[in-house]
Amino acid sequence: TNSFSHGARPRVAYFHDEQVANFHYGEKHPMKPHRLALTNHLVMGYGMYRHLDVYDTRRATAEELRDFHAEDYVEFLSRVTPENVTALTKTFGQFNIGDDCPVFAGIYDFSRRYAGASLEAARRLLSGDADIAVNWSGGLHHAKKAEASGFCYVNDIVLAILQMLRFHPRVVYIDCDVHHGDGVQEAFYSTDRVMTVSFHMYDGEFFPGTGRLEERGNGPGQRFTVNVPLRDGIEDAEYRTLFRTVMRSVMANFDPSAVVLQCGADSLGCDRLGRFNLSIAAHGDCVRFMKSFGVPLLVLGGGGYTIRNVSRCWAYETGVLIDADLPNELPSTAYHEFFAPDYQLHPPLSGHIANQNTPASLRDLSRSVLEQLRSLQG
Ligand code: V1P
Ligand code: CA
Ligand code: ZN
């Protein structure tokens, strides 16, 4: 197998599309693809290209998108423009286009680019060219078969996992975004070949409103969906313990041959939409821990709305993957002013949201999840 737990540094394939950062959801929209340019500038500014295999990306084809998405939805995406959206939704239907998922110029090109990068990343893992593959433009976990949702148009994660299932008997998906990974959960809800694990903020109202502990899968997929719903303001130490405890048990009991990790950076403290208190170091510890299993690893982006911190986080996590010890002083880049006033990789991010998680609530949660995972032993 291509396990990389022993010996030399892992081979890390890095997928970056220069163009994907240049799309705009709209002035007041929180999703800013420009964060991908900031991230890439930090990665390159730190000199990490020396330890990465940097690959060109390509656009996913309509046929590839149809591996998961409905034909009429793909056709709608391919034809819709800001000018024709009113007329086109009248004939094709809504597909949940609106404030969260606006039709912007180049929406189809954008979607094909981030999905194509995730597909290429998955294929480099399958071919054995890489031990770890990274696409920070991917991770758009809310997109459904025939519907846009939560800033996501096509579900690159589902498409990548479908590719991996061609060779891998079991794939685990882990979702560190502050939001529930509903689109990926739904796609694999009835199969025992993909375990989805989402850590997220849950209070019954927070978007998308799903992700209760009791959502555990269906039919042959019963118990193969894992949800870890958390309250506002979780802190580093609690999150780290919970993540490591849950994921150690997932790896032992499910024994996947590949790992897909969604690194949504809206679980950081000070995020414009998020409600957690995580530092970049604690967020990156999830990456470090999943890497430690030495199983082929696909690393994706996701949410993240305070873009100076999103790019810091993903640059740091790229460093974790290549075993680099990055200095806290940021390299000077064309976007240096974004990182004022401290110009550091690890700004303090905690303490802005009151922690509503209690030792008792976390203990109960951890117990329930571990009990579910132990039950997989039969
Ligand atoms: O809360 C909602 C919907 C709109 N209401 C009717 C319910 N939408 C959220 C969507 C968050 C999407 C997160 C995506 C991801 O998981 C993956 C990329 O990170 C929302 C929010 C919010 N505060 O939760 N939309 C917006 N804010 C929004 C604000 C301004 C303009 C457009 C959307
Ligand atoms: Ca999540
Ligand atoms: Zn999110």
Coordinates of N, CA and C in Angstrom, one line a residue, residues 27-254:
E27 N -20.3 42.2 -3.4 CA -19.8 43.1 -2.4 C -20.0 42.8 -0.9
K28 N -21.3 42.5 -0.6 CA -21.6 42.3 0.8 C -21.6 40.8 1.2
H29 N -21.2 40.0 0.3 CA -21.2 38.5 0.6 C -20.0 38.1 1.4
P30 N -20.1 37.3 2.4 CA -18.9 37.0 3.3 C -17.9 36.1 2.6
M31 N -18.3 35.3 1.6 CA -17.4 34.4 1.0 C -16.5 35.1 0.0
K32 N -15.2 35.1 0.3 CA -14.2 35.9 -0.5 C -13.2 35.0 -1.1
P33 N -13.3 34.6 -2.4 CA -12.3 33.7 -3.0 C -10.9 34.3 -3.0
H34 N -10.8 35.6 -2.8 CA -9.5 36.3 -2.7 C -8.6 35.7 -1.5
R35 N -9.3 35.1 -0.5 CA -8.5 34.5 0.6 C -7.6 33.4 0.0
L36 N -7.9 32.8 -1.1 CA -7.1 31.8 -1.7 C -5.8 32.4 -2.3
A37 N -5.8 33.6 -2.8 CA -4.6 34.3 -3.2 C -3.7 34.6 -2.0
L38 N -4.4 35.1 -1.0 CA -3.6 35.4 0.3 C -2.9 34.1 0.8
T39 N -3.6 33.0 0.8 CA -3.1 31.8 1.3 C -1.9 31.4 0.4
N40 N -2.1 31.4 -0.9 CA -1.0 31.0 -1.8 C 0.3 31.9 -1.6
H41 N 0.0 33.2 -1.4 CA 1.2 34.1 -1.2 C 1.9 33.8 0.1
L42 N 1.2 33.4 1.1 CA 1.9 33.0 2.3 C 2.7 31.7 2.2
V43 N 2.0 30.8 1.5 CA 2.7 29.5 1.3 C 4.0 29.7 0.5
M44 N 3.9 30.4 -0.6 CA 5.1 30.6 -1.4 C 6.1 31.6 -0.7
G45 N 5.6 32.6 0.0 CA 6.4 33.5 0.7 C 7.3 32.8 1.8
Y46 N 6.7 31.8 2.4 CA 7.5 31.0 3.4 C 8.4 30.0 2.7
G47 N 8.4 30.0 1.4 CA 9.3 29.1 0.7 C 8.9 27.6 0.7
M48 N 7.6 27.4 1.0 CA 7.2 26.0 1.1 C 7.1 25.2 -0.2
Y49 N 7.2 25.9 -1.4 CA 7.2 25.3 -2.7 C 8.4 24.3 -2.7
R50 N 9.4 24.5 -1.9 CA 10.6 23.7 -1.9 C 10.3 22.2 -1.4
H51 N 9.2 22.1 -0.7 CA 8.8 20.8 -0.1 C 7.5 20.3 -0.6
L52 N 7.0 21.0 -1.6 CA 5.7 20.6 -2.2 C 5.9 20.2 -3.7
D53 N 5.0 19.3 -4.1 CA 4.9 19.1 -5.6 C 3.8 19.9 -6.0
V54 N 4.1 21.1 -6.7 CA 3.0 22.0 -7.1 C 2.5 21.6 -8.5
Y55 N 1.2 21.3 -8.5 CA 0.6 20.8 -9.7 C -0.4 21.9 -10.3
D56 N -0.5 21.8 -11.6 CA -1.5 22.6 -12.3 C -2.9 21.9 -12.1
T57 N -3.9 22.7 -12.2 CA -5.2 22.2 -12.0 C -5.9 22.3 -13.3
R58 N -7.1 21.7 -13.3 CA -8.0 21.8 -14.6 C -9.4 21.9 -14.1
R59 N -10.3 22.2 -15.0 CA -11.7 22.3 -14.7 C -12.3 20.9 -14.7
A60 N -13.2 20.7 -13.8 CA -14.0 19.4 -13.9 C -14.9 19.6 -15.1
T61 N -15.2 18.4 -15.8 CA -16.1 18.5 -16.9 C -17.5 18.3 -16.4
A62 N -18.5 18.6 -17.3 CA -19.9 18.5 -17.0 C -20.2 17.0 -16.6
E63 N -19.5 16.1 -17.4 CA -19.7 14.7 -17.1 C -19.3 14.3 -15.7
E64 N -18.1 14.8 -15.3 CA -17.6 14.6 -14.0 C -18.6 15.1 -12.9
L65 N -19.1 16.3 -13.1 CA -20.0 16.9 -12.2 C -21.3 16.0 -12.0
R66 N -21.7 15.4 -13.2 CA -22.9 14.5 -13.1 C -22.7 13.2 -12.4
D67 N -21.4 12.9 -12.0 CA -21.2 11.7 -11.1 C -22.0 11.9 -9.8
F68 N -22.2 13.1 -9.4 CA -23.1 13.3 -8.2 C -24.3 14.2 -8.5
H69 N -24.1 15.2 -9.3 CA -25.2 16.2 -9.5 C -26.1 15.8 -10.6
A70 N -27.4 16.3 -10.4 CA -28.4 16.1 -11.4 C -28.1 16.8 -12.7
E71 N -28.5 16.1 -13.8 CA -28.3 16.6 -15.1 C -28.8 18.0 -15.3
D72 N -30.1 18.3 -14.9 CA -30.7 19.6 -15.1 C -30.0 20.7 -14.3
Y73 N -29.5 20.3 -13.1 CA -28.8 21.3 -12.3 C -27.5 21.7 -12.9
V74 N -26.8 20.7 -13.4 CA -25.5 21.0 -14.1 C -25.7 21.9 -15.3
E75 N -26.8 21.5 -16.1 CA -27.1 22.3 -17.2 C -27.5 23.8 -16.9
F76 N -28.3 23.9 -15.8 CA -28.6 25.2 -15.3 C -27.3 26.0 -14.9
L77 N -26.4 25.4 -14.2 CA -25.2 26.1 -13.8 C -24.4 26.5 -15.0
S78 N -24.4 25.7 -16.0 CA -23.6 25.9 -17.2 C -24.1 27.1 -18.0
R79 N -25.4 27.4 -17.8 CA -26.0 28.4 -18.7 C -26.4 29.7 -17.9
V80 N -26.5 29.6 -16.6 CA -27.0 30.8 -15.9 C -25.9 31.9 -15.8
T81 N -26.4 33.1 -15.9 CA -25.6 34.3 -15.8 C -26.4 35.4 -15.0
P82 N -25.7 36.4 -14.5 CA -26.5 37.4 -13.7 C -27.6 38.0 -14.6
E83 N -27.4 38.1 -15.9 CA -28.3 38.7 -16.8 C -29.6 37.8 -17.1
N84 N -29.4 36.5 -17.2 CA -30.5 35.6 -17.6 C -31.1 34.8 -16.4
V85 N -30.6 35.1 -15.2 CA -31.0 34.3 -14.0 C -32.5 34.3 -13.8
T86 N -33.2 35.4 -14.0 CA -34.7 35.4 -13.8 C -35.4 34.6 -14.8
A87 N -35.0 34.7 -16.0 CA -35.7 33.9 -17.1 C -35.4 32.4 -16.9
L88 N -34.1 32.1 -16.6 CA -33.7 30.7 -16.6 C -34.3 30.0 -15.4
T89 N -34.4 30.7 -14.2 CA -35.0 30.0 -13.1 C -36.5 29.7 -13.3
K90 N -37.2 30.5 -14.2 CA -38.6 30.3 -14.5 C -38.7 29.0 -15.2
T91 N -37.8 28.6 -16.1 CA -37.9 27.4 -16.9 C -37.3 26.2 -16.1
F92 N -36.1 26.4 -15.5 CA -35.4 25.3 -14.9 C -35.8 25.1 -13.4
G93 N -36.3 26.1 -12.7 CA -36.5 26.0 -11.3 C -35.4 26.8 -10.5
Q94 N -35.6 26.9 -9.3 CA -34.8 27.8 -8.4 C -33.4 27.3 -8.1
F95 N -33.3 26.0 -7.8 CA -32.0 25.3 -7.3 C -31.4 26.0 -6.2
N96 N -32.3 26.7 -5.4 CA -31.8 27.4 -4.1 C -30.9 28.6 -4.4
I97 N -31.0 29.2 -5.6 CA -30.2 30.4 -5.9 C -30.8 31.5 -5.1
G98 N -30.0 32.4 -4.5 CA -30.5 33.5 -3.7 C -29.4 34.3 -3.0
D99 N -29.7 34.8 -1.8 CA -28.7 35.6 -1.1 C -27.4 34.8 -0.8
D100 N -27.6 33.6 -0.2 CA -26.5 32.8 0.2 C -25.7 32.3 -1.1
C101 N -26.4 31.9 -2.1 CA -25.8 31.3 -3.3 C -26.2 32.2 -4.5
P102 N -25.6 33.4 -4.6 CA -26.0 34.2 -5.7 C -25.4 33.7 -7.1
V103 N -26.1 34.2 -8.1 CA -25.5 33.9 -9.5 C -24.5 35.1 -9.8
F104 N -23.2 34.8 -9.8 CA -22.2 35.8 -10.1 C -21.6 35.4 -11.4
A105 N -20.8 36.4 -12.0 CA -20.2 36.2 -13.3 C -19.2 35.1 -13.2
G106 N -19.3 34.1 -14.0 CA -18.3 33.0 -14.0 C -18.6 31.9 -13.0
I107 N -19.8 31.8 -12.5 CA -20.2 30.9 -11.5 C -19.9 29.4 -11.9
Y108 N -20.1 29.1 -13.1 CA -19.8 27.7 -13.6 C -18.3 27.4 -13.7
D109 N -17.6 28.4 -14.2 CA -16.2 28.3 -14.4 C -15.5 28.1 -13.0
F110 N -16.0 29.0 -12.0 CA -15.5 28.9 -10.7 C -15.7 27.5 -10.1
S111 N -17.0 27.0 -10.2 CA -17.3 25.7 -9.7 C -16.5 24.6 -10.3
R112 N -16.3 24.6 -11.6 CA -15.6 23.6 -12.3 C -14.1 23.6 -11.9
R113 N -13.6 24.8 -11.6 CA -12.2 25.0 -11.2 C -11.9 24.4 -9.8
Y114 N -12.8 24.7 -8.8 CA -12.5 24.2 -7.5 C -12.8 22.7 -7.4
A115 N -13.8 22.2 -8.2 CA -14.1 20.8 -8.2 C -13.0 20.0 -9.0
G116 N -12.5 20.6 -10.1 CA -11.4 20.0 -10.8 C -10.2 19.8 -10.0
A117 N -9.9 20.8 -9.2 CA -8.7 20.7 -8.3 C -8.8 19.6 -7.3
S118 N -10.0 19.4 -6.7 CA -10.2 18.3 -5.8 C -10.1 17.0 -6.5
L119 N -10.6 16.9 -7.7 CA -10.6 15.6 -8.4 C -9.1 15.3 -8.8
E120 N -8.4 16.3 -9.2 CA -7.0 16.0 -9.6 C -6.2 15.6 -8.3
A121 N -6.5 16.2 -7.2 CA -5.9 15.9 -5.9 C -6.2 14.4 -5.6
A122 N -7.4 14.1 -5.7 CA -7.8 12.7 -5.4 C -7.1 11.7 -6.3
R123 N -6.9 12.0 -7.6 CA -6.3 11.1 -8.5 C -4.8 11.0 -8.3
R124 N -4.1 12.0 -7.8 CA -2.7 11.9 -7.4 C -2.5 11.0 -6.3
L125 N -3.5 11.0 -5.4 CA -3.4 10.0 -4.2 C -3.6 8.6 -4.8
L126 N -4.6 8.5 -5.6 CA -4.9 7.1 -6.2 C -3.7 6.6 -7.0
S127 N -3.1 7.4 -7.8 CA -2.0 6.9 -8.6 C -0.7 6.6 -7.8
G128 N -0.7 7.1 -6.6 CA 0.5 6.8 -5.8 C 1.6 7.9 -5.9
D129 N 1.3 8.9 -6.7 CA 2.2 10.0 -6.9 C 2.4 10.8 -5.6
A130 N 1.4 10.8 -4.8 CA 1.5 11.6 -3.6 C 0.9 10.8 -2.4
D131 N 1.4 11.2 -1.2 CA 0.9 10.6 0.1 C -0.2 11.5 0.6
I132 N 0.0 12.8 0.4 CA -1.0 13.9 0.8 C -1.2 14.8 -0.3
A133 N -2.5 15.2 -0.5 CA -2.8 16.2 -1.6 C -3.7 17.2 -1.0
V134 N -3.4 18.5 -1.4 CA -4.1 19.7 -0.8 C -4.7 20.5 -1.9
N135 N -6.0 20.9 -1.6 CA -6.7 21.9 -2.5 C -7.5 22.8 -1.6
W136 N -6.9 24.0 -1.3 CA -7.5 25.0 -0.4 C -8.8 25.6 -1.0
S137 N -8.9 25.5 -2.3 CA -10.2 26.1 -2.9 C -11.4 25.1 -2.8
G138 N -11.1 23.9 -2.4 CA -12.2 22.9 -2.2 C -12.8 22.9 -0.8
G139 N -13.6 21.9 -0.6 CA -14.3 21.7 0.7 C -15.6 22.3 0.8
L140 N -16.3 22.5 -0.3 CA -17.6 23.2 -0.3 C -18.7 22.2 0.0
H141 N -18.9 21.9 1.3 CA -19.6 20.7 1.8 C -21.1 20.8 1.8
H142 N -21.7 22.0 1.5 CA -23.2 22.1 1.6 C -23.9 21.7 0.3
A143 N -23.2 21.7 -0.9 CA -23.9 21.5 -2.1 C -24.6 20.2 -2.2
K144 N -25.8 20.2 -2.7 CA -26.6 19.0 -2.8 C -26.7 18.5 -4.3
K145 N -27.3 17.3 -4.5 CA -27.4 16.7 -5.8 C -28.0 17.7 -6.8
A146 N -29.0 18.4 -6.4 CA -29.7 19.3 -7.4 C -30.0 20.6 -6.7
E147 N -29.1 21.1 -5.9 CA -29.3 22.3 -5.2 C -28.0 23.0 -4.7
A148 N -27.9 24.3 -4.9 CA -26.8 25.0 -4.2 C -27.3 25.2 -2.8
S149 N -26.3 25.4 -1.9 CA -26.6 25.7 -0.5 C -25.4 26.3 0.2
G150 N -25.6 27.2 1.1 CA -24.5 27.8 1.9 C -23.2 28.1 1.2
F151 N -23.3 28.9 0.1 CA -22.2 29.4 -0.6 C -21.5 28.3 -1.5
C152 N -22.1 27.1 -1.6 CA -21.6 26.0 -2.3 C -22.4 25.6 -3.5
Y153 N -21.8 25.4 -4.6 CA -22.6 25.1 -5.9 C -22.4 23.7 -6.3
V154 N -21.2 23.2 -6.3 CA -21.0 21.8 -6.6 C -20.2 21.2 -5.4
N155 N -20.5 20.0 -5.1 CA -19.9 19.4 -4.0 C -18.6 18.6 -4.4
D156 N -17.5 19.3 -4.4 CA -16.2 18.7 -4.8 C -15.8 17.6 -3.9
I157 N -16.2 17.6 -2.6 CA -15.9 16.6 -1.6 C -16.5 15.3 -2.0
V158 N -17.8 15.3 -2.3 CA -18.5 14.1 -2.7 C -17.9 13.6 -4.0
L159 N -17.6 14.4 -4.9 CA -17.0 14.0 -6.2 C -15.6 13.3 -6.0
A160 N -14.8 13.9 -5.1 CA -13.5 13.3 -4.8 C -13.6 12.0 -4.1
I161 N -14.5 11.9 -3.1 CA -14.7 10.6 -2.4 C -15.2 9.5 -3.4
L162 N -16.1 9.9 -4.3 CA -16.6 8.9 -5.3 C -15.4 8.3 -6.1
Q163 N -14.4 9.2 -6.4 CA -13.2 8.7 -7.1 C -12.5 7.8 -6.2
M164 N -12.3 8.1 -5.0 CA -11.5 7.3 -4.1 C -12.1 6.0 -3.8
L165 N -13.4 5.9 -3.8 CA -14.1 4.6 -3.6 C -13.9 3.6 -4.7
R166 N -13.4 4.1 -5.9 CA -13.0 3.1 -6.9 C -11.9 2.2 -6.5
F167 N -11.0 2.7 -5.6 CA -9.9 1.8 -5.2 C -9.9 1.5 -3.7
H168 N -10.5 2.5 -2.9 CA -10.5 2.3 -1.5 C -11.8 1.7 -1.0
P169 N -11.6 0.6 -0.2 CA -12.9 0.0 0.4 C -13.6 0.9 1.3
R170 N -12.9 1.6 2.1 CA -13.5 2.5 3.1 C -12.7 3.9 3.2
V171 N -13.5 5.0 3.2 CA -13.0 6.3 3.2 C -13.6 7.0 4.4
V172 N -12.8 7.7 5.2 CA -13.4 8.5 6.3 C -13.3 10.0 5.9
Y173 N -14.4 10.7 6.1 CA -14.5 12.1 5.9 C -14.6 12.9 7.2
I174 N -13.8 13.9 7.4 CA -13.8 14.6 8.6 C -14.0 16.1 8.3
D175 N -14.9 16.7 9.0 CA -15.3 18.1 8.7 C -15.1 19.0 9.9
C176 N -14.0 19.9 9.8 CA -13.7 20.8 10.9 C -14.3 22.2 10.7
D177 N -15.0 22.4 9.7 CA -15.7 23.7 9.5 C -16.7 23.9 10.6
V178 N -16.9 25.1 11.0 CA -17.9 25.3 12.1 C -19.3 25.0 11.8
H179 N -19.6 24.8 10.5 CA -20.9 24.4 10.1 C -21.0 22.9 9.8
H180 N -22.2 22.4 9.9 CA -22.4 20.9 9.7 C -22.1 20.6 8.3
G181 N -21.4 19.5 8.0 CA -21.1 19.0 6.7 C -22.3 18.2 6.1
D182 N -23.4 18.9 5.9 CA -24.7 18.2 5.6 C -24.7 17.6 4.2
G183 N -24.1 18.3 3.2 CA -24.1 17.7 1.8 C -23.4 16.4 1.7
V184 N -22.2 16.3 2.4 CA -21.4 15.1 2.3 C -22.1 14.0 3.1
Q185 N -22.6 14.4 4.3 CA -23.4 13.4 5.1 C -24.5 12.8 4.3
E186 N -25.3 13.7 3.7 CA -26.5 13.2 2.9 C -26.1 12.3 1.8
A187 N -25.1 12.6 1.1 CA -24.6 11.8 -0.1 C -24.3 10.4 0.3
F188 N -23.7 10.2 1.5 CA -23.2 8.9 1.9 C -24.0 8.3 3.2
Y189 N -25.2 8.8 3.4 CA -25.9 8.5 4.6 C -26.3 7.0 4.7
S190 N -26.4 6.3 3.5 CA -26.8 5.0 3.5 C -25.8 4.0 3.1
T191 N -24.5 4.4 3.2 CA -23.4 3.4 2.9 C -22.5 3.2 4.1
D192 N -22.0 2.0 4.2 CA -21.0 1.7 5.2 C -19.6 1.8 4.7
R193 N -19.4 2.4 3.4 CA -18.1 2.5 2.9 C -17.5 3.9 3.1
V194 N -18.3 4.8 3.5 CA -17.8 6.2 3.8 C -18.4 6.5 5.2
M195 N -17.5 6.8 6.1 CA -17.9 7.4 7.4 C -17.7 8.9 7.4
T196 N -18.8 9.6 7.7 CA -18.6 11.1 7.7 C -18.7 11.5 9.2
V197 N -17.7 12.4 9.5 CA -17.6 12.8 10.9 C -17.6 14.4 10.9
S198 N -18.6 15.0 11.4 CA -18.6 16.5 11.4 C -18.6 17.0 12.9
F199 N -17.6 17.9 13.1 CA -17.6 18.7 14.3 C -18.2 20.1 14.0
H200 N -19.2 20.6 14.7 CA -19.8 21.8 14.3 C -20.5 22.5 15.4
M201 N -20.8 23.8 15.3 CA -21.7 24.5 16.1 C -23.1 24.1 15.9
Y202 N -23.8 23.8 17.0 CA -25.2 23.3 16.8 C -26.1 23.9 18.0
D203 N -27.1 24.6 17.6 CA -28.1 25.1 18.6 C -29.5 25.0 18.1
G204 N -29.7 24.3 16.9 CA -31.0 24.2 16.3 C -31.3 25.4 15.4
E205 N -30.5 26.5 15.4 CA -30.8 27.6 14.5 C -29.6 27.9 13.6
F206 N -28.4 27.7 14.1 CA -27.2 28.0 13.4 C -27.2 27.2 12.1
F207 N -26.8 27.8 11.0 CA -26.8 27.2 9.6 C -26.0 25.9 9.6
P208 N -26.4 24.8 9.0 CA -27.7 24.7 8.2 C -28.8 24.1 9.0
G209 N -28.6 23.9 10.3 CA -29.7 23.5 11.2 C -29.7 21.9 11.5
T210 N -28.9 21.2 10.7 CA -28.8 19.8 10.9 C -27.5 19.4 11.7
G211 N -27.3 18.1 11.9 CA -26.1 17.7 12.6 C -26.3 17.3 14.0
R212 N -27.5 16.9 14.4 CA -27.7 16.4 15.7 C -26.9 15.0 15.9
L213 N -26.6 14.8 17.2 CA -25.9 13.5 17.5 C -26.7 12.3 17.1
E214 N -28.0 12.5 17.0 CA -28.9 11.3 16.7 C -28.9 11.0 15.2
E215 N -28.4 11.9 14.4 CA -28.3 11.6 12.9 C -27.1 10.6 12.8
R216 N -27.4 9.3 12.6 CA -26.3 8.3 12.7 C -26.2 7.5 11.4
G217 N -27.0 7.8 10.4 CA -26.9 7.0 9.1 C -28.2 6.1 9.1
N218 N -28.3 5.4 7.9 CA -29.5 4.7 7.6 C -29.2 3.4 6.9
G219 N -30.0 2.4 7.1 CA -29.8 1.1 6.4 C -28.4 0.6 6.6
P220 N -27.7 0.2 5.5 CA -26.4 -0.3 5.7 C -25.4 0.7 6.3
G221 N -25.8 2.0 6.2 CA -25.0 3.1 6.7 C -25.3 3.4 8.1
Q222 N -26.2 2.7 8.8 CA -26.5 2.9 10.2 C -25.3 2.9 11.0
R223 N -25.0 3.9 11.8 CA -23.9 4.1 12.7 C -22.6 4.6 11.9
F224 N -22.7 4.8 10.6 CA -21.5 5.3 9.9 C -21.6 6.8 9.6
T225 N -22.5 7.4 10.2 CA -22.5 8.9 10.2 C -22.3 9.3 11.7
V226 N -21.3 10.2 11.9 CA -21.0 10.7 13.2 C -21.1 12.2 13.3
N227 N -21.9 12.6 14.3 CA -22.0 14.1 14.5 C -21.5 14.5 15.9
V228 N -20.8 15.6 15.9 CA -20.3 16.1 17.2 C -20.7 17.5 17.3
P229 N -22.0 17.7 17.8 CA -22.6 19.1 17.9 C -22.1 19.8 19.1
L230 N -21.6 21.0 18.9 CA -21.0 21.7 20.0 C -21.7 23.1 20.2
R231 N -21.6 23.6 21.4 CA -22.1 25.0 21.7 C -21.1 26.1 21.3
D232 N -21.6 27.3 21.5 CA -20.7 28.4 21.2 C -19.4 28.4 22.0
G233 N -18.4 28.9 21.4 CA -17.2 29.3 22.2 C -16.2 28.3 22.6
I234 N -16.3 27.1 22.0 CA -15.3 26.0 22.5 C -13.9 26.5 22.3
E235 N -13.1 26.1 23.3 CA -11.7 26.5 23.4 C -10.7 25.4 23.0
D236 N -9.5 25.8 22.8 CA -8.4 24.9 22.2 C -8.3 23.6 22.9
A237 N -8.1 23.6 24.2 CA -7.8 22.3 24.9 C -9.0 21.3 24.8
E238 N -10.2 21.8 25.0 CA -11.4 21.0 25.0 C -11.5 20.4 23.6
Y239 N -11.4 21.2 22.6 CA -11.6 20.8 21.2 C -10.5 19.7 20.8
R240 N -9.3 20.0 21.2 CA -8.2 19.1 20.9 C -8.4 17.7 21.5
T241 N -8.8 17.7 22.7 CA -9.0 16.4 23.4 C -10.2 15.7 22.7
L242 N -11.3 16.4 22.5 CA -12.4 15.8 21.9 C -12.1 15.2 20.5
F243 N -11.4 16.1 19.7 CA -11.1 15.7 18.3 C -10.2 14.4 18.3
R244 N -9.2 14.5 19.1 CA -8.2 13.3 19.2 C -8.9 12.1 19.7
T245 N -9.8 12.2 20.7 CA -10.5 11.0 21.3 C -11.4 10.4 20.2
V246 N -12.2 11.3 19.6 CA -13.1 10.7 18.6 C -12.4 10.2 17.4
M247 N -11.4 10.9 16.9 CA -10.8 10.4 15.7 C -9.9 9.2 15.9
R248 N -9.3 9.0 17.1 CA -8.6 7.8 17.4 C -9.5 6.6 17.4
S249 N -10.7 6.8 17.9 CA -11.7 5.7 17.9 C -12.2 5.4 16.5
V250 N -12.4 6.5 15.7 CA -12.9 6.3 14.3 C -11.8 5.5 13.6
M251 N -10.6 5.8 13.7 CA -9.5 5.2 12.9 C -9.4 3.7 13.4
A252 N -9.5 3.5 14.7 CA -9.4 2.1 15.2 C -10.6 1.2 14.8
N253 N -11.8 1.8 14.9 CA -13.0 1.0 14.7 C -13.4 0.9 13.2
F254 N -13.2 1.9 12.4 CA -13.6 1.9 11.0 C -12.5 1.5 10.1

